[in-house]
Each structure stands twice: as structure tokens, then as C-alpha cells.
Amino acid sequence: MYSPTEADAVIIGAGPVGLFQVFELGLLDIKTHVIDSLPEAGGQCIELYPDKPIYDIPAIPVCTGRELTHNLLKQIEPFSPQFHLGQEVTQLEKQADGRFLIGTSQNHHFLAKTVFIAAGVGAFQPRLLNLEGIDSLVGKQVFYHIKDPERFISKRIVICGGGDSALDWVLYFADKAASVTLIHRRDDFKAAPQSIAKMRALCAAGKMQLLIGQITGYETQEGQLTDIAITDIDSNTTLLPLDDLLIFFGLSPKLGPIAEWGLDIDRKQITVDTEKFQTSIPGIYAVGDINVYPGKKKLILSGFHEAALAAFAAAAYLNPEKQIQLQYTTTSPKLHKALGVKSPTFE
Ligand SMILES: Cc1cc2nc3c(=O)[nH]c(=O)nc-3n(C[C@H](O)[C@H](O)[C@H](O)COP(=O)(O)OP(=O)(O)OC[C@H]3O[C@@H](n4cnc5c(N)ncnc54)[C@H](O)[C@@H]3O)c2cc1C
């Protein structure tokens, strides 16, 4: 029998809007737990454009996706949110006592009084290698994430993909693994130019090999992966012996279980009102790219506004008899205390 973590507020999604939701709830003295399927916070900003400049965050003329995430994490530090990363929320059910039972793919459970769905375009999942039966080897000799790099030291590893993740791991393992082979479907990489240059230099020095082609099959012996079949552009297939296969085909978002939580959904987005950003189930709010309402614009600044109003609505939902005052962070001693800053004296 599990014992769920009790919470006033659980935020599903640690993208920019989920992170700012922590801040807005924190100002109203509501503590938060944040769950994300990815191993790090930042959502699309980190997964899709960490180094690209953003120009339309109010009062920040320019910052990259990574810088925005870093600053949001710094801004919410005073509220000590508890992060539960690398786990997808698979279950959300209202209980008889009005609270919400939340279950994750890591079998972690929460009982929350309010829930904030800040799930963006859905949970990012790795794109899979489409070969029959390969699933049974995932986590044994086939990997889409690397949790423990030590495990691959002195192994014959094959890395598949042409983006930054594939190249970063190729460079990391080049002098640590018994052998490193990079496979990509064409001789054109979408990775940092310096990483591509380093990879080519390692190939020229005979420290790794690059094969252009696709994995079209594999061989096993007694349940162990022994070889993969690689087919090149001329349709020639060769077998390559290996110990482990690491696949980095990128991540694709999936709405997944959110569609099954009984919320009103319109074309894969959760419908909300524009006063509270509440869903069709009172106590559950949806903010950021996941929601839809007349005039919705999928911008970070829209999500920030939604997070502020959803926080006020949740504070009233949690304490219906309490009057919630709007206070300024500039002048409110109460907010200064919450933020851990010294109250300035105003003349
Ligand atoms: C290339 C590109 C450039 C962009 N440039 C700009 C720009 O210049 N200005 C701008 O305002 N916007 C820009 N955007 C849009 C902006 O990134 C999004 O509006 C913003 O990321 C939405 O934030 P979010 O927190 O709602 O969702 P997301 O950033 O999508 O984060 C959602 C998080 O929820 C997690 N999640 C989803 N479902 C689950 C689940 N079931 N369990 C656990 N976790 C879950 C996901 O893993 C993800 O981390 C850009 C987008 C792209 C793709």
C-alpha cells in the first residue's frame, strides 16, 4: 500500500509557465510540488531551443531558452518547490473528499487540494527505434536516456542520431568506451558546429567511426543483443557487433493520459475560462500552451498572466472565507518575508 504525498498544489509540467506558477502560488503562501516527464526543468525552452534568443519576454530585451529557465528557477528559489522529474503523470482522479489523486509513471502518488496542468504540448517522449521486438531490450542493451554513464565504459557502443544529444554522448564516450560507432541516416548533422568538428577529428584519428545508414534489423543470442544490421543508401546491409545501442532520435510531445482525465478538451487542448483559468473540474486549472480559450495566443507571456490569475483563483478555492488582497512585491512586508528579502523603507 502506497502512502501518497499530501499537497495544497501540484503542478504538472516544469516548462516556463509551470515554473512561474510556483512563483505566483508562492506569493499567496501556497506550497507546490512540480512533476515533469523530462529529467530537467524548462519544457520547450530547454528541449527545443535552449540556445535560441527570445525577444518578447517583458522587460528582458533578449535571453535564450536556457537563460529564461535558469532565471525562473532562481526566481522561485524562495518558495522551495519540490521537483519530481523524469516521471510522467499518468493518473488524475477526484477523490470522495474533494482532493485529487495523482499517480506517476514512477509509482509516486500525491493527494492534492488543487492541480495546475501546465503540460504545454504534452509530455516529451523519446522517438523510438521502430523494429519489431526491440522493446524487450530497452533498459538492458538499448537505451533512449543515459542515467548511468559509467555503465557503458569499456563497452562496444553504437550511438544513433544526428543532433546535439547524439554528438555530446559520442564525444563523452570516445575515450572511455571500448569502441564508439555513430550512425546517422545522412552525412549532415543538426548539432553545435564545434561538436561536429570534434567528431570528424576523432573519426580522422581512428578513435571512432561514423556510418551513414539506418538500422534495419538486429540479431540476438539467448536474449542478448549481439549485432545490428545497418543498411546504407545503396541498400547494402552489413552486420555490426556491439554491446549497447544508444538511440537519440529526438523527443516528440504526446498529450497522452491527459486526454483521459475527464476534462473538457477541444482539439487536444484543455478548455478554460479566462477569469480563473479553471478547467471543467473545479480545483483543476490549466495554464500555458495546454489550454484554449477565445483569443488564446501560445506565448510565454500569456502563460505568465494565466498563472497569476489561476493562483488567485486557487487561493480563494482553498480558503473560501478568506479575503485575498492584491499586494505589490515592491511594498508588501508580507511578500518581502515570503521572498526572503529585506523590506526597503519608502518615504
Ligand atoms: C522553436 C520555438 C521557439 C519559440 N519561441 C518563442 C518566443 O520567442 N516567445 C514566446 O513567447 N514563445 C516562444 N515559443 C513558445 C513557447 O516555448 C511556449 O509557449 C512555452 O514553452 C509554453 O510553456 P508551457 O510551460 O506551457 O509548456 P512547455 O514548455 O511545453 O512545458 C510543458 C512541460 O510539461 C511536461 N508534461 C506534459 N505532460 C506531462 C505529464 N503528463 N506528466 C509530466 N510532465 C508532463 C512536458 O514534459 C514539458 O516539460 C517557442 C516555441 C518553439 C518550439
Coordinates of C-alpha atoms and ligand atoms in Angstrom, one line a residue:
M1 CA 0.0 0.0 0.0
Y2 CA 1.5 3.4 -1.0
S3 CA 1.3 6.4 1.1
P4 CA 0.6 9.5 -1.1
T5 CA 2.3 12.8 -0.6
E6 CA -0.3 15.4 0.6
A7 CA -0.1 18.8 -1.1
D8 CA -2.0 22.0 -1.4
A9 CA -1.0 22.3 -5.0
V10 CA 0.6 20.0 -7.6
I11 CA 1.8 21.4 -10.9
I12 CA 2.0 19.1 -13.8
G13 CA 4.8 20.4 -16.1
A14 CA 8.0 22.3 -15.4
G15 CA 8.0 24.4 -18.5
P16 CA 8.3 28.2 -18.2
V17 CA 4.6 28.5 -17.2
G18 CA 4.7 25.7 -14.7
L19 CA 7.8 27.3 -13.1
F20 CA 6.1 30.8 -12.9
Q21 CA 3.0 29.1 -11.4
V22 CA 5.2 28.1 -8.5
F23 CA 6.1 31.8 -8.0
E24 CA 2.5 33.1 -8.2
L25 CA 1.3 30.4 -5.8
G26 CA 4.3 31.1 -3.5
L27 CA 3.4 34.8 -3.2
L28 CA 0.0 33.6 -1.9
D29 CA 1.7 31.3 0.6
I30 CA 0.8 28.1 -1.3
K31 CA 3.5 25.4 -1.4
T32 CA 4.0 23.4 -4.6
H33 CA 5.1 20.1 -5.9
V34 CA 6.2 20.1 -9.6
I35 CA 6.2 16.9 -11.7
D36 CA 7.7 16.6 -15.2
S37 CA 8.4 13.7 -17.5
L38 CA 11.7 15.2 -18.5
P39 CA 14.8 14.9 -16.4
E40 CA 15.2 18.7 -16.2
A41 CA 13.0 21.8 -15.9
G42 CA 12.4 24.2 -18.8
G43 CA 9.9 22.4 -21.1
Q44 CA 10.1 23.5 -24.7
C45 CA 12.7 26.3 -23.9
I46 CA 15.2 23.6 -22.8
E47 CA 14.2 20.8 -25.1
L48 CA 13.6 22.6 -28.3
Y49 CA 15.6 25.9 -28.3
P50 CA 18.0 26.2 -25.3
D51 CA 20.4 28.4 -27.2
K52 CA 18.0 30.4 -29.4
P53 CA 17.3 34.0 -28.3
I54 CA 13.8 35.0 -27.1
Y55 CA 12.9 38.7 -27.6
D56 CA 9.4 39.0 -26.3
I57 CA 9.6 38.4 -22.5
P58 CA 8.6 41.7 -21.0
A59 CA 11.5 43.8 -19.7
I60 CA 14.1 41.2 -20.8
P61 CA 15.2 42.5 -24.3
V62 CA 16.8 39.2 -25.1
C63 CA 17.5 35.8 -23.4
T64 CA 18.0 32.3 -24.5
G65 CA 15.6 29.4 -23.6
R66 CA 18.2 28.2 -21.2
E67 CA 18.7 31.6 -19.6
L68 CA 15.0 32.1 -19.2
T69 CA 14.7 28.7 -17.4
H70 CA 17.7 29.5 -15.2
N71 CA 16.2 32.8 -14.2
L72 CA 12.8 31.3 -13.5
L73 CA 14.4 28.6 -11.3
K74 CA 16.3 31.4 -9.4
Q75 CA 13.1 33.5 -9.0
I76 CA 11.2 30.6 -7.4
E77 CA 14.0 29.5 -5.1
P78 CA 12.5 31.3 -2.1
F79 CA 9.4 29.1 -2.3
S80 CA 11.4 25.8 -2.3
P81 CA 9.2 23.9 -4.7
Q82 CA 9.7 20.1 -4.6
F83 CA 10.5 18.8 -8.0
H84 CA 9.7 15.2 -9.2
L85 CA 11.4 15.0 -12.5
G86 CA 11.7 12.1 -15.0
Q87 CA 8.2 10.9 -14.3
E88 CA 5.0 11.3 -16.3
V89 CA 1.7 12.0 -14.6
T90 CA -0.4 9.1 -15.7
Q91 CA -3.4 9.3 -13.4
L92 CA -5.6 12.2 -12.1
E93 CA -8.8 11.3 -10.3
K94 CA -11.1 13.2 -8.0
Q95 CA -11.5 11.5 -4.6
A96 CA -14.6 11.4 -2.4
D97 CA -13.1 14.1 0.0
G98 CA -12.7 16.5 -3.0
R99 CA -8.9 16.1 -3.3
F100 CA -7.2 14.8 -6.4
L101 CA -5.2 11.6 -6.6
I102 CA -2.2 12.0 -8.9
G103 CA -0.2 9.0 -9.9
T104 CA 3.1 9.0 -11.9
S105 CA 5.0 6.5 -14.1
Q106 CA 7.4 6.0 -11.2
N107 CA 4.5 4.9 -8.9
H108 CA 4.7 8.1 -6.9
H109 CA 1.3 9.3 -5.6
F110 CA 0.0 12.7 -4.4
L111 CA -3.2 13.8 -2.8
A112 CA -3.6 17.4 -3.8
K113 CA -6.2 20.0 -3.0
T114 CA -5.6 21.8 -6.3
V115 CA -3.9 20.8 -9.5
F116 CA -2.3 23.0 -12.2
I117 CA -1.9 21.5 -15.6
A118 CA 1.0 23.3 -17.3
A119 CA 1.7 20.4 -19.7
G120 CA 2.4 22.5 -22.8
V121 CA 2.1 20.4 -25.9
G122 CA 2.2 17.2 -23.8
A123 CA 4.8 15.0 -22.2
F124 CA 8.0 14.8 -24.3
Q125 CA 8.8 11.2 -25.1
P126 CA 11.8 9.8 -27.0
R127 CA 11.2 8.9 -30.6
L128 CA 11.6 5.1 -30.7
L129 CA 13.5 2.8 -33.0
N130 CA 10.8 1.1 -35.0
L131 CA 12.0 -2.6 -35.1
E132 CA 9.8 -5.5 -34.0
G133 CA 10.7 -7.0 -30.6
I134 CA 13.4 -4.4 -29.8
D135 CA 11.3 -3.1 -26.9
S136 CA 12.2 -6.2 -24.8
L137 CA 15.9 -5.0 -24.9
V138 CA 15.1 -1.4 -23.7
G139 CA 16.9 -0.7 -20.4
K140 CA 19.1 -3.8 -20.9
Q141 CA 21.1 -3.1 -24.0
V142 CA 19.0 -0.5 -25.8
F143 CA 18.7 3.0 -24.3
Y144 CA 16.9 6.2 -25.0
H145 CA 18.2 8.0 -21.9
I146 CA 21.5 7.7 -20.1
K147 CA 21.1 7.7 -16.4
D148 CA 24.4 6.0 -15.5
P149 CA 27.2 6.7 -18.0
E150 CA 29.6 4.5 -16.0
R151 CA 27.7 1.5 -17.2
F152 CA 28.9 2.0 -20.8
I153 CA 32.6 2.4 -20.0
S154 CA 34.8 -0.2 -21.9
K155 CA 31.8 -1.4 -23.9
R156 CA 31.4 -1.5 -27.7
I157 CA 28.7 1.1 -28.1
V158 CA 26.7 2.3 -31.1
I159 CA 25.1 5.7 -30.9
C160 CA 22.3 6.6 -33.3
G161 CA 21.2 10.2 -34.2
G162 CA 22.4 13.4 -35.7
G163 CA 21.5 16.0 -33.1
D164 CA 23.3 17.5 -30.0
S165 CA 22.4 14.6 -27.7
A166 CA 23.9 12.0 -30.0
L167 CA 27.1 14.1 -30.6
D168 CA 27.5 15.0 -27.0
W169 CA 27.5 11.4 -25.9
V170 CA 29.8 10.4 -28.8
L171 CA 32.3 12.9 -27.6
Y172 CA 31.9 11.9 -24.0
F173 CA 32.4 8.2 -24.7
A174 CA 35.1 8.5 -27.4
D175 CA 38.0 7.8 -25.0
K176 CA 36.0 5.8 -22.4
A177 CA 34.2 3.1 -24.3
A178 CA 36.0 0.1 -26.0
S179 CA 34.6 1.4 -29.3
V180 CA 32.2 4.1 -30.4
T181 CA 30.3 4.0 -33.7
L182 CA 28.0 6.8 -34.7
I183 CA 25.2 6.0 -37.1
H184 CA 23.2 8.7 -38.9
R185 CA 20.9 8.5 -41.9
R186 CA 22.8 11.2 -43.8
D187 CA 26.1 13.0 -43.5
D188 CA 24.5 16.2 -42.2
F189 CA 24.2 16.9 -38.5
K190 CA 21.9 19.2 -36.6
A191 CA 24.3 19.8 -33.7
A192 CA 26.7 22.5 -32.4
P193 CA 29.3 23.1 -35.2
Q194 CA 32.2 22.6 -32.7
S195 CA 30.8 19.2 -31.7
I196 CA 30.5 18.1 -35.4
A197 CA 34.1 19.3 -36.0
K198 CA 35.4 17.3 -32.9
M199 CA 33.5 14.2 -34.0
R200 CA 35.1 14.4 -37.5
A201 CA 38.5 14.9 -36.0
L202 CA 38.0 11.7 -33.8
C203 CA 37.0 9.8 -36.9
A204 CA 40.1 11.0 -38.8
A205 CA 42.3 10.0 -35.9
G206 CA 40.7 6.5 -35.9
K207 CA 39.2 6.9 -32.4
M208 CA 35.6 6.3 -33.5
Q209 CA 33.8 5.5 -36.7
L210 CA 30.9 7.2 -38.5
L211 CA 28.5 5.1 -40.6
I212 CA 25.9 6.7 -42.8
G213 CA 22.8 4.5 -43.0
Q214 CA 19.8 3.2 -41.0
I215 CA 19.4 0.4 -38.5
T216 CA 17.2 -2.1 -40.3
G217 CA 17.5 -5.2 -38.1
Y218 CA 19.3 -6.9 -35.2
E219 CA 20.5 -10.3 -34.0
T220 CA 20.3 -11.8 -30.6
Q221 CA 21.7 -14.9 -28.9
E222 CA 20.0 -16.3 -25.9
G223 CA 18.1 -13.0 -25.5
Q224 CA 21.3 -10.9 -25.7
L225 CA 21.7 -8.3 -28.5
T226 CA 24.8 -9.3 -30.4
D227 CA 24.7 -7.4 -33.7
I228 CA 22.7 -4.7 -35.5
A229 CA 22.1 -4.6 -39.3
I230 CA 22.9 -1.3 -41.0
T231 CA 21.6 -0.5 -44.5
D232 CA 23.3 2.2 -46.4
I233 CA 21.9 4.5 -49.1
D234 CA 22.9 1.9 -51.8
S235 CA 20.8 -0.7 -49.9
N236 CA 23.8 -2.7 -48.8
T237 CA 23.3 -4.2 -45.4
T238 CA 26.2 -5.1 -43.0
L239 CA 26.2 -6.5 -39.5
L240 CA 27.9 -4.6 -36.7
P241 CA 28.7 -6.4 -33.4
L242 CA 28.0 -4.4 -30.3
D243 CA 27.3 -4.5 -26.6
D244 CA 24.9 -1.5 -26.2
L245 CA 22.8 0.6 -28.5
L246 CA 22.1 4.3 -27.5
I247 CA 19.4 6.0 -29.5
F248 CA 18.9 9.8 -29.7
F249 CA 16.2 10.4 -32.4
G250 CA 14.9 13.4 -30.5
L251 CA 11.8 13.9 -28.4
S252 CA 8.2 14.3 -29.5
P253 CA 5.4 15.6 -27.4
K254 CA 2.4 13.4 -26.6
L255 CA -0.8 14.6 -24.9
G256 CA -1.1 11.0 -23.6
P257 CA -3.0 10.3 -20.4
I258 CA -4.3 14.0 -20.0
A259 CA -7.0 13.2 -22.6
E260 CA -8.4 10.5 -20.2
W261 CA -8.8 12.6 -17.1
G262 CA -12.5 13.6 -17.8
L263 CA -11.6 17.3 -18.6
D264 CA -13.3 19.2 -21.4
I265 CA -10.9 19.1 -24.3
D266 CA -11.0 20.9 -27.6
R267 CA -8.6 19.7 -30.3
K268 CA -6.0 18.3 -27.8
Q269 CA -6.2 21.4 -25.6
I270 CA -8.0 21.9 -22.3
T271 CA -10.8 24.4 -22.3
V272 CA -10.7 27.0 -19.5
D273 CA -12.4 30.3 -18.6
T274 CA -10.4 33.5 -18.7
E275 CA -11.2 34.6 -15.1
K276 CA -9.7 31.7 -13.2
F277 CA -8.1 29.5 -16.0
Q278 CA -10.1 26.7 -14.3
T279 CA -10.9 23.6 -16.3
S280 CA -14.3 21.8 -16.4
I281 CA -13.4 20.3 -13.0
P282 CA -13.3 22.9 -10.2
G283 CA -9.9 22.8 -8.4
I284 CA -8.1 21.9 -11.6
Y285 CA -6.5 24.8 -13.5
A286 CA -4.8 24.7 -16.9
V287 CA -2.2 27.3 -17.9
G288 CA 0.2 27.8 -20.8
D289 CA 0.2 26.1 -24.1
I290 CA -2.1 23.3 -22.9
N291 CA -5.2 25.5 -22.6
V292 CA -7.5 27.1 -25.0
Y293 CA -10.0 30.0 -24.8
P294 CA -11.2 32.6 -27.2
G295 CA -8.2 34.7 -28.3
K296 CA -5.6 32.3 -26.9
K297 CA -2.0 33.0 -28.0
K298 CA 0.6 30.4 -27.3
L299 CA 3.2 32.7 -25.9
I300 CA 5.2 32.5 -22.7
L301 CA 3.9 35.9 -21.6
S302 CA 0.3 34.8 -21.9
G303 CA 1.1 31.8 -19.8
F304 CA 2.6 34.0 -17.1
H305 CA -0.6 36.1 -16.9
E306 CA -2.7 32.9 -16.7
A307 CA -0.6 31.6 -13.9
A308 CA -1.2 34.8 -11.9
L309 CA -4.9 34.6 -12.2
A310 CA -5.1 30.9 -11.6
A311 CA -3.1 31.3 -8.4
F312 CA -5.6 33.9 -7.1
A313 CA -8.5 31.6 -8.0
A314 CA -6.9 28.7 -6.3
A315 CA -6.2 30.7 -3.1
A316 CA -9.9 31.6 -3.0
Y317 CA -10.8 27.9 -3.7
L318 CA -8.6 26.7 -0.9
N319 CA -9.8 29.3 1.6
P320 CA -13.3 30.4 0.5
E321 CA -13.9 32.5 3.6
K322 CA -10.6 34.4 3.4
Q323 CA -10.4 37.8 1.6
I324 CA -7.4 37.7 -0.7
Q325 CA -5.7 41.1 -1.0
L326 CA -3.6 42.1 -4.0
Q327 CA -0.2 43.1 -2.8
Y328 CA 2.8 44.6 -4.5
T329 CA 6.1 42.9 -4.3
T330 CA 7.6 46.4 -4.2
T331 CA 5.9 47.4 -1.0
S332 CA 4.4 44.5 0.9
P333 CA 6.4 43.4 4.0
K334 CA 4.4 40.1 3.9
L335 CA 5.7 39.4 0.4
H336 CA 9.2 40.5 1.3
K337 CA 9.1 38.0 4.1
A338 CA 7.9 35.3 1.7
L339 CA 10.6 36.2 -0.8
G340 CA 13.3 36.3 1.9
V341 CA 14.2 39.9 1.1
K342 CA 14.7 42.9 3.4
S343 CA 11.8 45.4 3.4
P344 CA 13.0 48.7 2.0
T345 CA 11.7 51.9 3.7
F346 CA 9.6 54.1 1.5
E347 CA 9.5 57.8 2.2
Ligands
LIG1 C1 11.3 26.9 -31.6 C2 10.4 27.6 -30.7 C3 10.6 29.0 -30.4 C4 9.7 29.7 -29.6 N1 10.0 31.0 -29.3 C5 9.1 31.7 -28.5 C6 9.3 33.1 -28.3 O1 10.2 33.7 -28.8 N2 8.4 33.7 -27.4 C7 7.4 33.0 -26.8 O2 6.6 33.6 -26.0 N3 7.2 31.7 -27.0 C8 8.0 31.0 -27.9 N4 7.8 29.7 -28.1 C9 6.6 29.1 -27.5 C10 6.9 28.7 -26.0 O3 8.1 27.9 -25.9 C11 5.8 28.1 -25.4 O4 4.7 28.9 -25.4 C12 6.1 27.7 -23.9 O5 7.2 26.8 -23.8 C13 4.9 27.1 -23.2 O6 5.2 26.9 -21.9 P1 4.5 25.8 -21.0 O7 5.1 25.8 -19.7 O8 3.0 26.0 -21.2 O9 4.7 24.4 -21.8 P2 6.0 23.6 -22.2 O10 7.2 24.5 -22.4 O11 5.6 22.7 -23.4 O12 6.3 22.7 -20.9 C14 5.4 21.7 -20.6 C15 6.1 20.6 -19.8 O13 5.1 19.7 -19.3 C16 5.6 18.4 -19.3 N5 4.5 17.4 -19.3 C17 3.5 17.4 -20.2 N6 2.6 16.4 -19.9 C18 3.1 15.8 -18.8 C19 2.7 14.7 -18.0 N7 1.6 14.0 -18.2 N8 3.4 14.4 -16.9 C20 4.6 15.1 -16.6 N9 5.0 16.1 -17.4 C21 4.3 16.5 -18.4 C22 6.5 18.4 -20.5 O14 7.5 17.4 -20.5 C23 7.1 19.8 -20.5 O15 8.3 19.8 -19.9 C24 8.6 29.0 -29.0 C25 8.4 27.6 -29.2 C26 9.3 27.0 -30.1 C27 9.1 25.5 -30.4

